[in-house]
PDB file of C-alpha atoms in Angstrom:
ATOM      1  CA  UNK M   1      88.639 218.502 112.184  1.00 61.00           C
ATOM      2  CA  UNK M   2      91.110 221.239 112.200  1.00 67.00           C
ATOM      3  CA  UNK M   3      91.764 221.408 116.219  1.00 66.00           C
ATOM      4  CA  UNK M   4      94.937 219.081 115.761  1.00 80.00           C
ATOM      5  CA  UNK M   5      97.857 219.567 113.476  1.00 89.00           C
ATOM      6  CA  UNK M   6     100.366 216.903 112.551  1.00 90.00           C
ATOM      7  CA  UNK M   7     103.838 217.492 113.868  1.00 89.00           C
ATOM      8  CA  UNK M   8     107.642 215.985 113.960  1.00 92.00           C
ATOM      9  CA  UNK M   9     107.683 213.348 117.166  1.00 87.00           C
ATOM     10  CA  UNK M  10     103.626 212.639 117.124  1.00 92.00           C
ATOM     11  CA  UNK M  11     104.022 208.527 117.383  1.00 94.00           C
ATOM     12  CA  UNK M  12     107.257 206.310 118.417  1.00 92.00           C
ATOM     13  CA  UNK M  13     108.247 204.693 115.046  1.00 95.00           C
ATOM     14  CA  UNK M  14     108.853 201.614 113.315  1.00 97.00           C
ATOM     15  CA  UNK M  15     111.900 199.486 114.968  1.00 96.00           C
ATOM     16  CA  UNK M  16     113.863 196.692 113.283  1.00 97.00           C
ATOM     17  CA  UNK M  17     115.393 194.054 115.922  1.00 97.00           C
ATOM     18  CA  UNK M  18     118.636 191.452 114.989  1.00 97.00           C
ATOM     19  CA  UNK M  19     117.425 189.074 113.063  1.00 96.00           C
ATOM     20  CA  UNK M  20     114.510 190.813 111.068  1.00 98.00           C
ATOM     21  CA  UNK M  21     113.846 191.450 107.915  1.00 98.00           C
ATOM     22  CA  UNK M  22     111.909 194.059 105.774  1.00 98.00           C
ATOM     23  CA  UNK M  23     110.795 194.802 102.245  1.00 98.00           C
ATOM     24  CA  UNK M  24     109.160 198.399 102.137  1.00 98.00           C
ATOM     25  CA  UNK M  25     108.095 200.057  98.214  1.00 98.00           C
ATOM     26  CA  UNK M  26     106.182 202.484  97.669  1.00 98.00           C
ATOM     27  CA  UNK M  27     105.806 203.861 101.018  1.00 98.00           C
ATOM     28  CA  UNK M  28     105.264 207.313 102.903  1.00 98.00           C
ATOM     29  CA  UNK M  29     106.456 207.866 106.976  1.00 98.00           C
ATOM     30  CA  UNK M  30     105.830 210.939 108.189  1.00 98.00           C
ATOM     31  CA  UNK M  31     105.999 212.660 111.945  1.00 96.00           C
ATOM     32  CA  UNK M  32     107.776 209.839 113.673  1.00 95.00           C
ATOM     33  CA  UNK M  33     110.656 209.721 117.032  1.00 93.00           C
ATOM     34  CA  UNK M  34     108.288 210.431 119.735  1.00 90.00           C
ATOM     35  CA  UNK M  35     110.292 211.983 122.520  1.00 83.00           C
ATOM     36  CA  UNK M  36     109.225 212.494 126.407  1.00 78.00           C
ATOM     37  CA  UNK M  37     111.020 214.251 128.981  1.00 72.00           C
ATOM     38  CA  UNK M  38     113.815 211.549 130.917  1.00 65.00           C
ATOM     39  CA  UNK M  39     113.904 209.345 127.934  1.00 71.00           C
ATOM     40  CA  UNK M  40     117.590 210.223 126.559  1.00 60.00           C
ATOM     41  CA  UNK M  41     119.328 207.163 124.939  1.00 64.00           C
ATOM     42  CA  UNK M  42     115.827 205.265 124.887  1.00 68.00           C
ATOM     43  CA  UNK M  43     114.131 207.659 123.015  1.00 81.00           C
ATOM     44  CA  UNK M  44     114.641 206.569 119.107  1.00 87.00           C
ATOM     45  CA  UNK M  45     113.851 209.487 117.663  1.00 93.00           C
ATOM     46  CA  UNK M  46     113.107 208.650 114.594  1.00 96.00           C
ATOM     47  CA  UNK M  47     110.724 207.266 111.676  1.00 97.00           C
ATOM     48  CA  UNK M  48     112.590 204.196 111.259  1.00 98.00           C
ATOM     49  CA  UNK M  49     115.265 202.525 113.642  1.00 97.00           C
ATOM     50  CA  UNK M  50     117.153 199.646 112.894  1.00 98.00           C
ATOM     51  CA  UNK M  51     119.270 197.651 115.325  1.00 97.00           C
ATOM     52  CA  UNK M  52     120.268 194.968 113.398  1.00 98.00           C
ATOM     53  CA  UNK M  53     117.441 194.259 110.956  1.00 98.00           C
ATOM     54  CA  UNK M  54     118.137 193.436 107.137  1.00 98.00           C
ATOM     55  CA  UNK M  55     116.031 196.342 105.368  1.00 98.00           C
ATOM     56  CA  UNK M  56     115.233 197.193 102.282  1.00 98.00           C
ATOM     57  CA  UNK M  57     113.876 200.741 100.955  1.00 98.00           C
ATOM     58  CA  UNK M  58     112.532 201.680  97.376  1.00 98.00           C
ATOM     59  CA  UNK M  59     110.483 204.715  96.359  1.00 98.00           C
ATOM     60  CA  UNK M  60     110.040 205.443 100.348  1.00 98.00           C
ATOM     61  CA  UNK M  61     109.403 209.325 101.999  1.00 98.00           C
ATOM     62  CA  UNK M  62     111.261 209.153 105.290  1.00 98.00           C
ATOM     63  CA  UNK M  63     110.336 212.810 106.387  1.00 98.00           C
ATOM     64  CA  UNK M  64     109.285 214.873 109.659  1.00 97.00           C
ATOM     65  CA  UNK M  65     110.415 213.265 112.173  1.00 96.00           C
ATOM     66  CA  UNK M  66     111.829 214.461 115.561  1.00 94.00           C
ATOM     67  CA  UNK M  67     115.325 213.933 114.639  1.00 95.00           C
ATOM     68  CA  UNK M  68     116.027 211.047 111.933  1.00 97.00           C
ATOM     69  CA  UNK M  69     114.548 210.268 108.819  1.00 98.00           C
ATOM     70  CA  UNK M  70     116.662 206.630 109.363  1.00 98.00           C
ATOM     71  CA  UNK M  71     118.592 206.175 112.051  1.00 97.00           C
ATOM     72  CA  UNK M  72     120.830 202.668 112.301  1.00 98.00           C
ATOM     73  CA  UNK M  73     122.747 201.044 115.308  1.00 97.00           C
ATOM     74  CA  UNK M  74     123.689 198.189 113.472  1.00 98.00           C
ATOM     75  CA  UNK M  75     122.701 196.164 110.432  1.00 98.00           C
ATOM     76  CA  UNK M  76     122.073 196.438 106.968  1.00 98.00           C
ATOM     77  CA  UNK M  77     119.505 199.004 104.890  1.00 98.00           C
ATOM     78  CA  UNK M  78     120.094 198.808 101.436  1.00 98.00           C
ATOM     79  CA  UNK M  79     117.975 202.083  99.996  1.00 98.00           C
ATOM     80  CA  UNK M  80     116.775 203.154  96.295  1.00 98.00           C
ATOM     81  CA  UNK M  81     114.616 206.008  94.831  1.00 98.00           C
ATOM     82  CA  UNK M  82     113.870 207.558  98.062  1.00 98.00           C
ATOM     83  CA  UNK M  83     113.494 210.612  99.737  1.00 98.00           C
ATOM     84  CA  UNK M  84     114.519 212.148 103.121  1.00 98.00           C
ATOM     85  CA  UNK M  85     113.436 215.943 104.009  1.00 98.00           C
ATOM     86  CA  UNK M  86     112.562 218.349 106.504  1.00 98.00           C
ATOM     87  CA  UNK M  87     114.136 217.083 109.546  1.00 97.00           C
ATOM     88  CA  UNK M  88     117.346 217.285 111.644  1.00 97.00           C
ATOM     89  CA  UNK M  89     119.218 214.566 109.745  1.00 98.00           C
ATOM     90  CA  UNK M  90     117.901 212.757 107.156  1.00 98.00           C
ATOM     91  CA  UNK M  91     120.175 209.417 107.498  1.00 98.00           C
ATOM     92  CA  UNK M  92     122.753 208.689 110.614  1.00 98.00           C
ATOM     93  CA  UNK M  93     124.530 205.548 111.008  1.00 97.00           C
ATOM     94  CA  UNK M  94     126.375 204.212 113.787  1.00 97.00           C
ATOM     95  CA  UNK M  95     127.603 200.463 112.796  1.00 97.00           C
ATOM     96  CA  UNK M  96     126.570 198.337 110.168  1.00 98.00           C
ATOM     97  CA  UNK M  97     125.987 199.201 106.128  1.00 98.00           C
ATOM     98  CA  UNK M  98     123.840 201.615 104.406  1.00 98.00           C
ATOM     99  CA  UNK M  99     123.801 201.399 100.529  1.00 98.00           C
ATOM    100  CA  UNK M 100     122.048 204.445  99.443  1.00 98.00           C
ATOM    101  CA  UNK M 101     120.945 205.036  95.360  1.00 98.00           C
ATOM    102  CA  UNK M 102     119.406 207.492  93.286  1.00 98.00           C
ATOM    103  CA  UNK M 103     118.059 209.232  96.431  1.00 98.00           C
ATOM    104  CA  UNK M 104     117.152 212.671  97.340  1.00 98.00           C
ATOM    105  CA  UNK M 105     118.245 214.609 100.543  1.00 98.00           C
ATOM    106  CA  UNK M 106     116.766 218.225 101.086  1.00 98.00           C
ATOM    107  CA  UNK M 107     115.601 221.010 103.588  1.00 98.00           C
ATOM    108  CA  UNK M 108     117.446 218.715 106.824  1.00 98.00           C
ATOM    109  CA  UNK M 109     118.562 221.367 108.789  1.00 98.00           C
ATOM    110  CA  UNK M 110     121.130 219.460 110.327  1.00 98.00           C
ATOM    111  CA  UNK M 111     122.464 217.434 107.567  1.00 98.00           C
ATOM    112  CA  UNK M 112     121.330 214.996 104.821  1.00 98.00           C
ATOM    113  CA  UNK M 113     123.343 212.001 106.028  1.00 98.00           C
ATOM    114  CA  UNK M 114     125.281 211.395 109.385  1.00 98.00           C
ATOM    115  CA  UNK M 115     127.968 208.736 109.697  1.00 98.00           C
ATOM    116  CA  UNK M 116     129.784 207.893 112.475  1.00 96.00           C
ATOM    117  CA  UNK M 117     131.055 204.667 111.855  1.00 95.00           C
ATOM    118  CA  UNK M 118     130.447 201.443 109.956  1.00 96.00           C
ATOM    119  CA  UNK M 119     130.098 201.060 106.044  1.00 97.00           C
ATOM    120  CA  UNK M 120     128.208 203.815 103.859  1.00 98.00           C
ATOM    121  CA  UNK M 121     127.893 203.596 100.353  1.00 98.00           C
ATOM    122  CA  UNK M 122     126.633 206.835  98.105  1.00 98.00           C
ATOM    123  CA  UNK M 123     125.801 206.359  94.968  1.00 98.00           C
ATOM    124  CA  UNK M 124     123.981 208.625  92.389  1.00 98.00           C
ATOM    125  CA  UNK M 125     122.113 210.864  95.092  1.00 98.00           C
ATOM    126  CA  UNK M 126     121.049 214.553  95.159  1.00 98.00           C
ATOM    127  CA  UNK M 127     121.689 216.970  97.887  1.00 98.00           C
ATOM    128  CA  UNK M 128     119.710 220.020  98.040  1.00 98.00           C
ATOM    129  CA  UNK M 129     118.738 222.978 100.630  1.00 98.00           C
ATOM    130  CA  UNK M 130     120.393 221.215 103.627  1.00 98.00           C
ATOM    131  CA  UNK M 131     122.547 222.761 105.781  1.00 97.00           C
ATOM    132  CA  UNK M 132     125.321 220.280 105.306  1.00 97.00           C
ATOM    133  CA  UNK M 133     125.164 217.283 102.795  1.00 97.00           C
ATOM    134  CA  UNK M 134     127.072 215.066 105.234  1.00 97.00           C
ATOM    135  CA  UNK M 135     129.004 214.670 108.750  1.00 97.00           C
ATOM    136  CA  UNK M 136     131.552 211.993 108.213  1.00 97.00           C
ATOM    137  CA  UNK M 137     133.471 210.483 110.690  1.00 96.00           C
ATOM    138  CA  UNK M 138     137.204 209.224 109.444  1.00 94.00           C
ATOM    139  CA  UNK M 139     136.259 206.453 111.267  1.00 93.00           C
ATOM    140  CA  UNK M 140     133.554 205.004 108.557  1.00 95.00           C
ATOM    141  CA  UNK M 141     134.468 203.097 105.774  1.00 95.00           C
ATOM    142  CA  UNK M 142     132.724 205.415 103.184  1.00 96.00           C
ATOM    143  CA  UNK M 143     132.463 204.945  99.188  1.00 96.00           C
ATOM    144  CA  UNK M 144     130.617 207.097  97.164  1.00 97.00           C
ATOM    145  CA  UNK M 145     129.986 208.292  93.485  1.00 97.00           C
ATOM    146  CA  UNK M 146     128.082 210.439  90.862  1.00 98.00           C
ATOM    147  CA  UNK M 147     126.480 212.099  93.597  1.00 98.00           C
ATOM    148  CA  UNK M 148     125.261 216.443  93.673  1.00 98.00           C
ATOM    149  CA  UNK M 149     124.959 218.893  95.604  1.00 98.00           C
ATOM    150  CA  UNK M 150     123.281 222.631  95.156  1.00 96.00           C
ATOM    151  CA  UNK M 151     121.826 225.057  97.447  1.00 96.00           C
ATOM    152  CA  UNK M 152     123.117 223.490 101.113  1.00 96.00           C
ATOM    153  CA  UNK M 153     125.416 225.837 103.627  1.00 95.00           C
ATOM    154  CA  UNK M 154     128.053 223.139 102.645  1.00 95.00           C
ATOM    155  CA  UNK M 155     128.069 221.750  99.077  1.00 97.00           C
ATOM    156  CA  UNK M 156     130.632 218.471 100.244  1.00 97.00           C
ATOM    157  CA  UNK M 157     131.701 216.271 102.343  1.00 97.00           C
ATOM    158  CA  UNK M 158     131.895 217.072 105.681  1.00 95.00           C
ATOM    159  CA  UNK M 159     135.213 214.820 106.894  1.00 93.00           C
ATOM    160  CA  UNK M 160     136.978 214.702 110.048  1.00 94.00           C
ATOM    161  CA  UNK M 161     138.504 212.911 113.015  1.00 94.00           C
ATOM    162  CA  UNK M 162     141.267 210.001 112.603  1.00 96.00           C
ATOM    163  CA  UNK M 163     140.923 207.368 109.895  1.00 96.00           C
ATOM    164  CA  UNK M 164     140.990 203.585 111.485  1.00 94.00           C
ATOM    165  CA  UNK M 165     141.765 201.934 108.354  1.00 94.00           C
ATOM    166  CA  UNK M 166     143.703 202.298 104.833  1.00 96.00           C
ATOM    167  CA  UNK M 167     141.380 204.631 103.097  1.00 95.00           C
ATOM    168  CA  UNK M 168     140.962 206.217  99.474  1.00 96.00           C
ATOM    169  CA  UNK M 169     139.342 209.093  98.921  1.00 97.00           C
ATOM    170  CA  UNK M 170     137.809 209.485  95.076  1.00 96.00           C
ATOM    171  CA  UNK M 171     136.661 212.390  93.127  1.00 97.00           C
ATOM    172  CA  UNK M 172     132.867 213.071  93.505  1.00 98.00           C
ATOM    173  CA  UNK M 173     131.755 216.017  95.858  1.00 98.00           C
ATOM    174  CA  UNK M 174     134.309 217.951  97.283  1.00 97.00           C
ATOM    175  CA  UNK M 175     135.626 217.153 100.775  1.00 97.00           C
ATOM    176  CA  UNK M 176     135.214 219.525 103.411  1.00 96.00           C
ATOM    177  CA  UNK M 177     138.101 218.787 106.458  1.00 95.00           C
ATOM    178  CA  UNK M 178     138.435 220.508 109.960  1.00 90.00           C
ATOM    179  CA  UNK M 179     140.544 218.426 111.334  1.00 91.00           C
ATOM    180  CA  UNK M 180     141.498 214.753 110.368  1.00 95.00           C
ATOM    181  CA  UNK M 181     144.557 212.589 111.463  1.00 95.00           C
ATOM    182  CA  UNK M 182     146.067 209.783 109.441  1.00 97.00           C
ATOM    183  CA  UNK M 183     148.019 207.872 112.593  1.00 97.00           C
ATOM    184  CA  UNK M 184     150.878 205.706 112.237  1.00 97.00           C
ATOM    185  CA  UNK M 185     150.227 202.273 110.321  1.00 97.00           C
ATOM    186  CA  UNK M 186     147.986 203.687 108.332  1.00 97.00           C
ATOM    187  CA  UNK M 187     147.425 205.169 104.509  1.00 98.00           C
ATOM    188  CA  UNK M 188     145.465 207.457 102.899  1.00 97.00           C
ATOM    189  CA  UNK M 189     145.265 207.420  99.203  1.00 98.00           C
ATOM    190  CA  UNK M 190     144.095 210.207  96.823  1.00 98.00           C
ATOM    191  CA  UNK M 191     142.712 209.587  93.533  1.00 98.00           C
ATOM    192  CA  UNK M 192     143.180 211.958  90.758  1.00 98.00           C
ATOM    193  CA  UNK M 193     140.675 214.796  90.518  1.00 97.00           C
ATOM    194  CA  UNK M 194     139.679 214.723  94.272  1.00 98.00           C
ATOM    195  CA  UNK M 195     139.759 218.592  95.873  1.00 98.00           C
ATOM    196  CA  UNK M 196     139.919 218.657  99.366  1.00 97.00           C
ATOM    197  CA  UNK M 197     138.744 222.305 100.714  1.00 96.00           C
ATOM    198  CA  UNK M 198     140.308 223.317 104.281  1.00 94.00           C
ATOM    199  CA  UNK M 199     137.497 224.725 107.056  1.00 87.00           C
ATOM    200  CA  UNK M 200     139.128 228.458 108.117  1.00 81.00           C
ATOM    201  CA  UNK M 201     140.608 228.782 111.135  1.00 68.00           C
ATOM    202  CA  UNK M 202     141.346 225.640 112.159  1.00 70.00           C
ATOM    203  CA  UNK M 203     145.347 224.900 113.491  1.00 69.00           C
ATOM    204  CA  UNK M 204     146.986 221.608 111.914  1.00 62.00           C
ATOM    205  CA  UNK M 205     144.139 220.627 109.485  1.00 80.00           C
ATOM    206  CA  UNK M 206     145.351 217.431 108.318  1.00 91.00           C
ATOM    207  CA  UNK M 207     148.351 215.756 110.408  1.00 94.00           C
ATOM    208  CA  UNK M 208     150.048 213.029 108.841  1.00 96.00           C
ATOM    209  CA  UNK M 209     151.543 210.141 111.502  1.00 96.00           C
ATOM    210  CA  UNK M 210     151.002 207.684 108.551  1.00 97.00           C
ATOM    211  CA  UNK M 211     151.485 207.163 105.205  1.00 97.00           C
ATOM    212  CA  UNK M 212     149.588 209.918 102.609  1.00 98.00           C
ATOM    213  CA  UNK M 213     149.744 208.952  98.880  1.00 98.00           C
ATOM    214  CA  UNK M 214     148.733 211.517  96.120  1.00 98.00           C
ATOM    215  CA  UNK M 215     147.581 210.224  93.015  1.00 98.00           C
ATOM    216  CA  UNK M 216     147.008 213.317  90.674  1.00 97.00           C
ATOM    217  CA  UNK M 217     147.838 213.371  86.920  1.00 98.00           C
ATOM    218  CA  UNK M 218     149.210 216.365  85.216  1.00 97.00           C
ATOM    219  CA  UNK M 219     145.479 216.290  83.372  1.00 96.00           C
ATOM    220  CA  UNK M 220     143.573 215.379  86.570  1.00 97.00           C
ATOM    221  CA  UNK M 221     145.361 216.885  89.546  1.00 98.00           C
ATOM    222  CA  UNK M 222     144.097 216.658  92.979  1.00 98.00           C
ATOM    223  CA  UNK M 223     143.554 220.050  94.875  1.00 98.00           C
ATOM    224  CA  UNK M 224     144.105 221.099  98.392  1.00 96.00           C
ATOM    225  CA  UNK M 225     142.679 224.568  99.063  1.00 95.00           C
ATOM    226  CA  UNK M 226     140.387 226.781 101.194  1.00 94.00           C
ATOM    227  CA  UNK M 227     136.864 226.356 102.019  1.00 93.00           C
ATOM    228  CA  UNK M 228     136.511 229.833 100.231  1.00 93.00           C
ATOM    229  CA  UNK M 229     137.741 228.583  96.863  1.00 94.00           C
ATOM    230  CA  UNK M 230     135.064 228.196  94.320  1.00 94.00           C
ATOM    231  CA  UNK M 231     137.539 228.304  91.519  1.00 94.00           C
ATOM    232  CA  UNK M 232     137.310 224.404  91.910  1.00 95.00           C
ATOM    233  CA  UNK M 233     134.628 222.093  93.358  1.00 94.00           C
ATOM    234  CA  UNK M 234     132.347 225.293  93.081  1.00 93.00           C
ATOM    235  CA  UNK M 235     130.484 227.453  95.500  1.00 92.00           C
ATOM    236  CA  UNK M 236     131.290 224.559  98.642  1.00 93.00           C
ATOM    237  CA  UNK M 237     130.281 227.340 101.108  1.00 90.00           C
ATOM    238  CA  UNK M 238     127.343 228.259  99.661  1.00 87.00           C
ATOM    239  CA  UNK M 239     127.654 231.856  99.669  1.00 85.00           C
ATOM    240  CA  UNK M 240     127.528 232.509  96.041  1.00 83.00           C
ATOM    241  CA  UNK M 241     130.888 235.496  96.078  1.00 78.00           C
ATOM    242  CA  UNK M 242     130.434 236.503  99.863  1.00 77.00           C
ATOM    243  CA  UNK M 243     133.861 235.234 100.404  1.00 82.00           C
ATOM    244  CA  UNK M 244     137.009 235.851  98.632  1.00 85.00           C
ATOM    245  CA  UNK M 245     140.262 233.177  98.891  1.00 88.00           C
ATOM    246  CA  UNK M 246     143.330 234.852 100.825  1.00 88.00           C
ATOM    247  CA  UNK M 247     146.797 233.612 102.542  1.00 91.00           C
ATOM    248  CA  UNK M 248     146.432 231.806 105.548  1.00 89.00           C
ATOM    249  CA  UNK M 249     142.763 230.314 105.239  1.00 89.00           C
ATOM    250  CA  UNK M 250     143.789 227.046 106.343  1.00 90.00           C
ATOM    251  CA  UNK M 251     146.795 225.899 107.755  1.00 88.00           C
ATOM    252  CA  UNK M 252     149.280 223.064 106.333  1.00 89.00           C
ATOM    253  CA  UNK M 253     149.328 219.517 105.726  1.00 92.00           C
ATOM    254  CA  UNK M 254     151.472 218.209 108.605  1.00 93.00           C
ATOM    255  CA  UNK M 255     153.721 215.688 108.422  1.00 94.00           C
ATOM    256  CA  UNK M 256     154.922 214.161 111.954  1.00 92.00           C
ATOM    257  CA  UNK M 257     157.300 211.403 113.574  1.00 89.00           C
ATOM    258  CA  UNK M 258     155.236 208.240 112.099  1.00 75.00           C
TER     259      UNK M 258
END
């Protein structure tokens, strides 16, 4: 009958222990990450959890759930013409590596795709009607390409915190920086075309202990510039011409004692 609706958090979800494996195609998961008052860190919250499973997605729905679409604590989910919508955050990783293709994010209203550390790979995927397409630690190892973005509060790559290993950062989606710290012993390296758009208001954006290395070409330069700027990278804050560029948006790229 009608008395019942579905809703996010109805039923616990499917988890994936160290040492399992899965092959899912074809496949629709709705209303998962049941949640109970007490449970904090034991609660999964989410449609699929994997702590250390070997996983593999294709032409999958991962939607409605409490908080995740996928959440992962450790090993590997490779994942391929799917689909994660209408929840918190679509993807979040912790440890491990994600390898996600040809994919659709939209309507999370926290963010498509969550990293806080381990190995993410983004390749190909679409971004739409989220409030941010990603929060990226500098802590993950994260590669990416050929990926879009239209209609989210923040049309990039949400990067910040202090990088724990030589990075380099290539041109796709723009990246959207707060704060991040390149600390002594280590390098960041910018390819040509990459545009890197500074959050307002923010003292010492983007302190330098290490070793920064800017690889623009006189055809293919690399941009550092406000979050306001949609003279390159486009409209990044998603407010079509509700703000204008001005002095003093952001503040500097610091360089300090290495």
């Amino acid at each position: 009958g009608s008395a019942e609706a579905p809703g996010k958090g109805q039923w616990g979800g499917i988890t994936f222990n160290s040492g399992s494996t899965a092959s899912i195609n074809s496949a629709v998961i709705h209303y998962g990450g049941y949640t109970y008052n007490g449970c904090y860190g034991s609660c999964r919250q989410a449609n699929i959890y994997n702590n250390g499973g070997n996983i593999l997605l294709d032409n999958v729905e991962l939607a409605t759930s409490s908080l995740y679409g996928l959440r992962q604590v450790s090993g590997i989910s490779t994942i391929s013409n799917s689909e994660f919508n209408n929840q918190p955050i679509g993807l979040y990783t912790a440890n491990g590596s994600i390898l996600v293709s040809s994919s659709s994010f939209h309507h999370n209203t926290t963010a498509g795709v969550t990293a806080d550390s381990g190995n993410l790979v983004l390749t190909g995927n679409s971004f739409v009607s989220n409030n941010k397409v990603s929060q990226i630690s500098a802590g993950s190892n994260f590669v990416h390409s050929n990926n879009t973005a239209t209609g989210n509060s923040v049309n990039g790559f949400s990067f910040n915190n202090t990088i724990t290993s030589n990075q380099t950062w290539n041109k796709d989606l723009p990246y959207v920086v707060s704060n991040l710290a390149i600390p002594s012993g280590k390098t960041l390296t910018i390819d040509p075309g990459v545009i890197v758009k500074f959050s307002v208001a923010y003292p010492s954006n983007f302190v330098v202990n290490g070793r920064l290395v800017v690889n623009g070409t006189s055809d293919n330069k690399v941009y550092f510039t406000s979050y306001y700027d949609d003279s390159v990278g486009g409209d990044t804050n998603g407010d079509g011409a509700g703000q204008v560029t001005g002095p003093g948006q952001w503040s500097n790229l610091d360089f300090e004692t290495g």
